[in-house]
Amino acid sequence: MTGRPPAPPQVTAAAPGRAAEAVTGAVHSWDTSVGVDGPGTRFVVFLAGCPLRCRYCHSPDTWYGRSGRRRTVDEMVTLATRYRRFIQVAGGGVTVSGGEPLLQPAFTRELLRRCHDLGLHTALDTSGFLGVRADDALLDATDLVLLDVKAGNPQTYRRVTGTGRLGPTLRFAQRLADRGTPIWIRYVLVPGLTDAVDEVERVADVAAGLATVQRVEVLPFHRLGAHKYAELGLTFPLADTEPPDADLLARVRGQFAARGLTVT
């Protein structure tokens, strides 16, 4: 289960005159979270399939579209509405995550639009690598983008992701800022991989240059997903890497804060 990234899952788009619920996608799972996948209590839909192979990925079970089950938008909206009152009172909403949701743009667009039309706060959790696939209609239905900026140096980005390039994420970030879309930057801190001072400085420069960045989340690397690699017969690339200690976390968070950014 290594090598080239998989082809995008086939998505059935609604033909003219057909109901929107005919749009289907490969859904890996769904869950509720508090303060992790956007503000408040969230109903989170995890889509299957991702073009990247990040060394610290804690969900290798979402890499391939075949790991998901075909679901209609209507099915997922019905599930989300069960939690509607609860998540609205808790200041939450719906987040579409993955995998990589922009690998299935038609499904992601329609799910976000339907939830947005219900008055639910919507968030898109993405690496931005496939940002070009997010059309204006998709972004119009998105209240917040959780943007995973994996590195500030193109070479480091390649080391982290195995298959990706930094440029598409940066262009997508600027497009979001230009259109006024709120952004939360996410940065996974991995000792020996993404912790270099100049690496963090580059990402801080990017974040500080985007007018709509509301906060930066420095996420400490963990090995909680290691068992999934074992279950899939895969080797976890960072099995011998320790999580960052308190001093390293403080230093990196301080680098972002020094740019006037709100850091969590």
Tab-separated table of C-alpha atoms in Angstrom:
chain	number	residue	atom	x	y	z
A	1	MET	CA	0.000	0.000	0.000
A	2	THR	CA	2.698	2.423	-1.016
A	3	GLY	CA	3.722	4.175	-4.226
A	4	ARG	CA	1.770	6.568	-6.359
A	5	PRO	CA	-1.272	8.307	-4.883
A	6	PRO	CA	-4.609	6.716	-5.808
A	7	ALA	CA	-6.857	7.995	-8.529
A	8	PRO	CA	-9.656	10.237	-7.215
A	9	PRO	CA	-12.741	8.283	-6.101
A	10	GLN	CA	-15.479	8.426	-8.694
A	11	VAL	CA	-18.226	10.800	-7.620
A	12	THR	CA	-21.698	10.719	-9.068
A	13	ALA	CA	-22.779	14.296	-9.659
A	14	ALA	CA	-26.415	15.248	-9.924
A	15	ALA	CA	-27.527	15.613	-13.519
A	16	PRO	CA	-29.766	18.539	-14.513
A	17	GLY	CA	-33.175	18.043	-13.002
A	18	ARG	CA	-32.071	15.345	-10.577
A	19	ALA	CA	-32.177	15.793	-6.809
A	20	ALA	CA	-29.053	17.026	-5.068
A	21	GLU	CA	-29.034	13.955	-2.854
A	22	ALA	CA	-27.952	11.908	-5.905
A	23	VAL	CA	-24.427	13.221	-5.315
A	24	THR	CA	-22.465	10.466	-3.628
A	25	GLY	CA	-19.008	10.174	-2.108
A	26	ALA	CA	-16.737	7.718	-0.351
A	27	VAL	CA	-17.270	8.374	3.372
A	28	HIS	CA	-14.855	6.721	5.782
A	29	SER	CA	-16.661	7.627	9.015
A	30	TRP	CA	-18.245	10.403	11.045
A	31	ASP	CA	-18.071	11.501	14.654
A	32	THR	CA	-18.578	14.433	16.998
A	33	SER	CA	-15.744	16.468	18.509
A	34	VAL	CA	-15.352	19.451	20.792
A	35	GLY	CA	-12.878	22.237	19.999
A	36	VAL	CA	-10.730	20.055	17.730
A	37	ASP	CA	-12.179	20.355	14.230
A	38	GLY	CA	-13.340	23.957	14.397
A	39	PRO	CA	-15.199	26.048	16.979
A	40	GLY	CA	-17.625	24.463	19.401
A	41	THR	CA	-19.078	20.997	19.138
A	42	ARG	CA	-18.787	19.649	15.599
A	43	PHE	CA	-20.345	16.928	13.518
A	44	VAL	CA	-17.325	15.762	11.522
A	45	VAL	CA	-17.515	13.803	8.277
A	46	PHE	CA	-14.289	12.016	7.324
A	47	LEU	CA	-14.004	11.292	3.615
A	48	ALA	CA	-11.906	8.449	2.216
A	49	GLY	CA	-8.937	9.021	-0.070
A	50	CYS	CA	-5.867	11.254	0.143
A	51	PRO	CA	-3.126	12.075	-2.400
A	52	LEU	CA	-0.491	12.686	0.313
A	53	ARG	CA	1.450	10.197	2.404
A	54	CYS	CA	2.483	12.290	5.389
A	55	ARG	CA	5.061	10.634	7.597
A	56	TYR	CA	3.109	11.517	10.737
A	57	CYS	CA	-0.343	10.596	9.399
A	58	HIS	CA	-2.418	9.012	12.156
A	59	SER	CA	-5.145	7.748	9.800
A	60	PRO	CA	-3.591	5.534	7.100
A	61	ASP	CA	-6.956	3.783	6.957
A	62	THR	CA	-8.300	6.844	5.090
A	63	TRP	CA	-5.691	6.874	2.302
A	64	TYR	CA	-7.727	5.009	-0.287
A	65	GLY	CA	-11.207	5.681	-1.591
A	66	ARG	CA	-12.029	2.000	-1.313
A	67	SER	CA	-11.790	2.301	2.476
A	68	GLY	CA	-14.991	4.331	2.458
A	69	ARG	CA	-18.612	3.475	1.915
A	70	ARG	CA	-20.659	5.159	-0.771
A	71	ARG	CA	-23.006	7.634	0.888
A	72	THR	CA	-25.349	10.239	-0.509
A	73	VAL	CA	-25.305	13.850	0.572
A	74	ASP	CA	-28.859	13.402	1.778
A	75	GLU	CA	-27.786	10.580	4.117
A	76	MET	CA	-25.043	12.699	5.664
A	77	VAL	CA	-27.257	15.773	6.017
A	78	THR	CA	-29.869	13.631	7.747
A	79	LEU	CA	-27.219	12.467	10.224
A	80	ALA	CA	-25.988	16.027	10.785
A	81	THR	CA	-29.493	17.325	11.474
A	82	ARG	CA	-29.874	14.840	14.325
A	83	TYR	CA	-27.241	16.923	16.128
A	84	ARG	CA	-28.421	20.290	14.784
A	85	ARG	CA	-29.905	21.744	17.956
A	86	PHE	CA	-27.083	20.436	20.122
A	87	ILE	CA	-24.243	21.773	17.981
A	88	GLN	CA	-25.925	25.132	17.444
A	89	VAL	CA	-26.406	25.650	21.190
A	90	ALA	CA	-22.761	24.653	21.707
A	91	GLY	CA	-21.582	27.157	19.095
A	92	GLY	CA	-20.466	24.422	16.735
A	93	GLY	CA	-21.275	23.172	13.277
A	94	VAL	CA	-20.267	20.692	10.598
A	95	THR	CA	-16.709	19.958	9.447
A	96	VAL	CA	-15.781	18.001	6.331
A	97	SER	CA	-12.413	16.337	6.818
A	98	GLY	CA	-10.551	13.290	5.565
A	99	GLY	CA	-8.480	11.879	4.119
A	100	GLU	CA	-8.631	14.865	1.835
A	101	PRO	CA	-12.124	16.246	1.150
A	102	LEU	CA	-11.045	18.105	-1.984
A	103	LEU	CA	-10.315	14.761	-3.613
A	104	GLN	CA	-14.124	14.600	-3.827
A	105	PRO	CA	-15.041	18.215	-4.611
A	106	ALA	CA	-18.588	17.643	-5.905
A	107	PHE	CA	-19.615	15.721	-2.796
A	108	THR	CA	-17.830	18.153	-0.476
A	109	ARG	CA	-19.403	21.159	-2.189
A	110	GLU	CA	-22.932	19.804	-1.958
A	111	LEU	CA	-22.574	18.639	1.636
A	112	LEU	CA	-21.223	22.009	2.746
A	113	ARG	CA	-23.904	23.869	0.802
A	114	ARG	CA	-26.737	21.841	2.265
A	115	CYS	CA	-25.449	22.249	5.812
A	116	HIS	CA	-24.818	25.952	5.265
A	117	ASP	CA	-28.360	26.417	3.988
A	118	LEU	CA	-29.604	24.820	7.227
A	119	GLY	CA	-27.883	27.591	9.170
A	120	LEU	CA	-25.049	25.395	10.402
A	121	HIS	CA	-21.520	26.764	10.649
A	122	THR	CA	-19.375	24.924	8.106
A	123	ALA	CA	-15.671	24.146	8.079
A	124	LEU	CA	-13.375	22.519	5.532
A	125	ASP	CA	-10.336	20.653	6.878
A	126	THR	CA	-7.762	20.393	4.081
A	127	SER	CA	-4.074	20.349	3.244
A	128	GLY	CA	-4.765	22.799	0.413
A	129	PHE	CA	-2.736	20.631	-1.958
A	130	LEU	CA	-5.870	20.180	-4.096
A	131	GLY	CA	-7.131	23.701	-3.472
A	132	VAL	CA	-7.553	24.318	-7.192
A	133	ARG	CA	-10.449	21.831	-7.070
A	134	ALA	CA	-12.415	24.032	-4.663
A	135	ASP	CA	-14.566	26.244	-6.849
A	136	ASP	CA	-16.193	29.453	-5.663
A	137	ALA	CA	-19.490	27.692	-4.956
A	138	LEU	CA	-17.747	25.329	-2.546
A	139	LEU	CA	-15.955	28.164	-0.784
A	140	ASP	CA	-19.113	30.288	-0.656
A	141	ALA	CA	-20.625	27.504	1.461
A	142	THR	CA	-17.565	27.336	3.744
A	143	ASP	CA	-17.451	29.539	6.846
A	144	LEU	CA	-13.954	28.452	7.930
A	145	VAL	CA	-10.991	26.630	6.410
A	146	LEU	CA	-8.730	24.580	8.661
A	147	LEU	CA	-5.570	24.716	6.552
A	148	ASP	CA	-2.809	22.229	7.279
A	149	VAL	CA	0.439	23.949	6.308
A	150	LYS	CA	2.852	21.062	6.621
A	151	ALA	CA	6.119	22.931	6.035
A	152	GLY	CA	7.526	26.255	4.915
A	153	ASN	CA	10.350	24.894	2.790
A	154	PRO	CA	9.465	23.037	-0.443
A	155	GLN	CA	12.083	20.371	0.257
A	156	THR	CA	10.758	19.781	3.766
A	157	TYR	CA	7.211	19.648	2.443
A	158	ARG	CA	8.289	16.873	0.105
A	159	ARG	CA	9.965	15.019	2.957
A	160	VAL	CA	6.842	15.317	5.090
A	161	THR	CA	4.251	14.381	2.460
A	162	GLY	CA	6.172	12.055	0.163
A	163	THR	CA	3.980	12.953	-2.799
A	164	GLY	CA	3.070	16.643	-2.517
A	165	ARG	CA	4.308	20.122	-3.350
A	166	LEU	CA	4.095	23.263	-1.227
A	167	GLY	CA	3.126	25.707	-3.984
A	168	PRO	CA	-0.534	24.640	-4.350
A	169	THR	CA	-1.147	25.108	-0.620
A	170	LEU	CA	0.354	28.594	-0.639
A	171	ARG	CA	-1.684	29.633	-3.670
A	172	PHE	CA	-4.858	28.285	-2.092
A	173	ALA	CA	-4.116	30.110	1.165
A	174	GLN	CA	-3.698	33.410	-0.675
A	175	ARG	CA	-6.914	32.820	-2.598
A	176	LEU	CA	-8.781	32.259	0.671
A	177	ALA	CA	-7.358	35.459	2.140
A	178	ASP	CA	-8.183	37.449	-1.003
A	179	ARG	CA	-11.814	36.348	-0.886
A	180	GLY	CA	-12.108	37.014	2.858
A	181	THR	CA	-12.478	33.402	4.017
A	182	PRO	CA	-11.483	32.873	7.686
A	183	ILE	CA	-8.511	30.528	8.144
A	184	TRP	CA	-7.113	28.527	11.012
A	185	ILE	CA	-3.556	27.455	10.221
A	186	ARG	CA	-2.529	24.045	11.523
A	187	TYR	CA	1.100	23.065	11.918
A	188	VAL	CA	2.185	19.637	13.108
A	189	LEU	CA	5.359	19.886	15.157
A	190	VAL	CA	7.602	16.852	14.675
A	191	PRO	CA	11.044	16.776	16.335
A	192	GLY	CA	13.711	16.331	13.707
A	193	LEU	CA	11.323	16.982	10.828
A	194	THR	CA	9.370	20.247	11.191
A	195	ASP	CA	10.989	21.808	14.268
A	196	ALA	CA	13.902	23.735	12.724
A	197	VAL	CA	13.849	27.429	13.594
A	198	ASP	CA	14.002	28.578	9.970
A	199	GLU	CA	11.282	26.112	8.972
A	200	VAL	CA	8.905	27.503	11.563
A	201	GLU	CA	9.869	31.057	10.584
A	202	ARG	CA	8.832	30.367	6.992
A	203	VAL	CA	5.412	29.082	8.046
A	204	ALA	CA	4.990	31.992	10.468
A	205	ASP	CA	5.782	34.389	7.622
A	206	VAL	CA	3.089	32.757	5.492
A	207	ALA	CA	0.497	32.919	8.273
A	208	ALA	CA	1.301	36.528	9.152
A	209	GLY	CA	0.920	37.513	5.506
A	210	LEU	CA	-2.654	36.237	5.255
A	211	ALA	CA	-5.192	38.820	6.420
A	212	THR	CA	-7.891	36.303	7.351
A	213	VAL	CA	-5.860	33.992	9.585
A	214	GLN	CA	-7.668	33.940	12.927
A	215	ARG	CA	-5.366	31.579	14.780
A	216	VAL	CA	-2.489	29.133	14.463
A	217	GLU	CA	-2.749	25.697	16.009
A	218	VAL	CA	0.623	24.124	16.795
A	219	LEU	CA	-0.194	20.422	17.011
A	220	PRO	CA	2.368	18.247	18.794
A	221	PHE	CA	3.251	15.035	16.982
A	222	HIS	CA	1.952	11.840	18.608
A	223	ARG	CA	2.088	8.112	17.901
A	224	LEU	CA	-1.536	7.320	18.745
A	225	GLY	CA	-2.222	6.001	15.239
A	226	ALA	CA	0.722	3.581	15.197
A	227	HIS	CA	-1.550	0.596	15.811
A	228	LYS	CA	-3.415	1.332	12.567
A	229	TYR	CA	-0.189	0.854	10.592
A	230	ALA	CA	0.362	-2.472	12.290
A	231	GLU	CA	-3.190	-3.580	11.524
A	232	LEU	CA	-2.690	-2.669	7.855
A	233	GLY	CA	0.695	-4.383	7.659
A	234	LEU	CA	2.485	-1.064	7.164
A	235	THR	CA	5.565	0.404	8.812
A	236	PHE	CA	4.968	3.620	10.744
A	237	PRO	CA	7.732	5.952	9.485
A	238	LEU	CA	8.094	7.833	12.782
A	239	ALA	CA	7.834	4.920	15.187
A	240	ASP	CA	11.084	5.979	16.905
A	241	THR	CA	10.275	9.707	17.049
A	242	GLU	CA	9.357	11.141	20.438
A	243	PRO	CA	6.640	13.783	20.831
A	244	PRO	CA	7.946	17.345	21.297
A	245	ASP	CA	8.698	18.374	24.854
A	246	ALA	CA	7.298	21.436	26.577
A	247	ASP	CA	10.334	23.610	25.812
A	248	LEU	CA	10.154	22.905	22.082
A	249	LEU	CA	6.425	23.565	22.006
A	250	ALA	CA	6.917	26.849	23.814
A	251	ARG	CA	9.672	27.934	21.425
A	252	VAL	CA	7.634	27.169	18.296
A	253	ARG	CA	4.466	28.729	19.640
A	254	GLY	CA	6.529	31.770	20.572
A	255	GLN	CA	7.786	32.093	17.004
A	256	PHE	CA	4.229	32.357	15.725
A	257	ALA	CA	3.147	34.658	18.553
A	258	ALA	CA	6.066	36.983	17.771
A	259	ARG	CA	4.359	37.686	14.431
A	260	GLY	CA	1.274	38.907	16.278
A	261	LEU	CA	-0.622	35.695	15.577
A	262	THR	CA	-3.056	34.094	18.033
A	263	VAL	CA	-1.592	30.708	18.906
A	264	THR	CA	-3.272	27.672	20.467
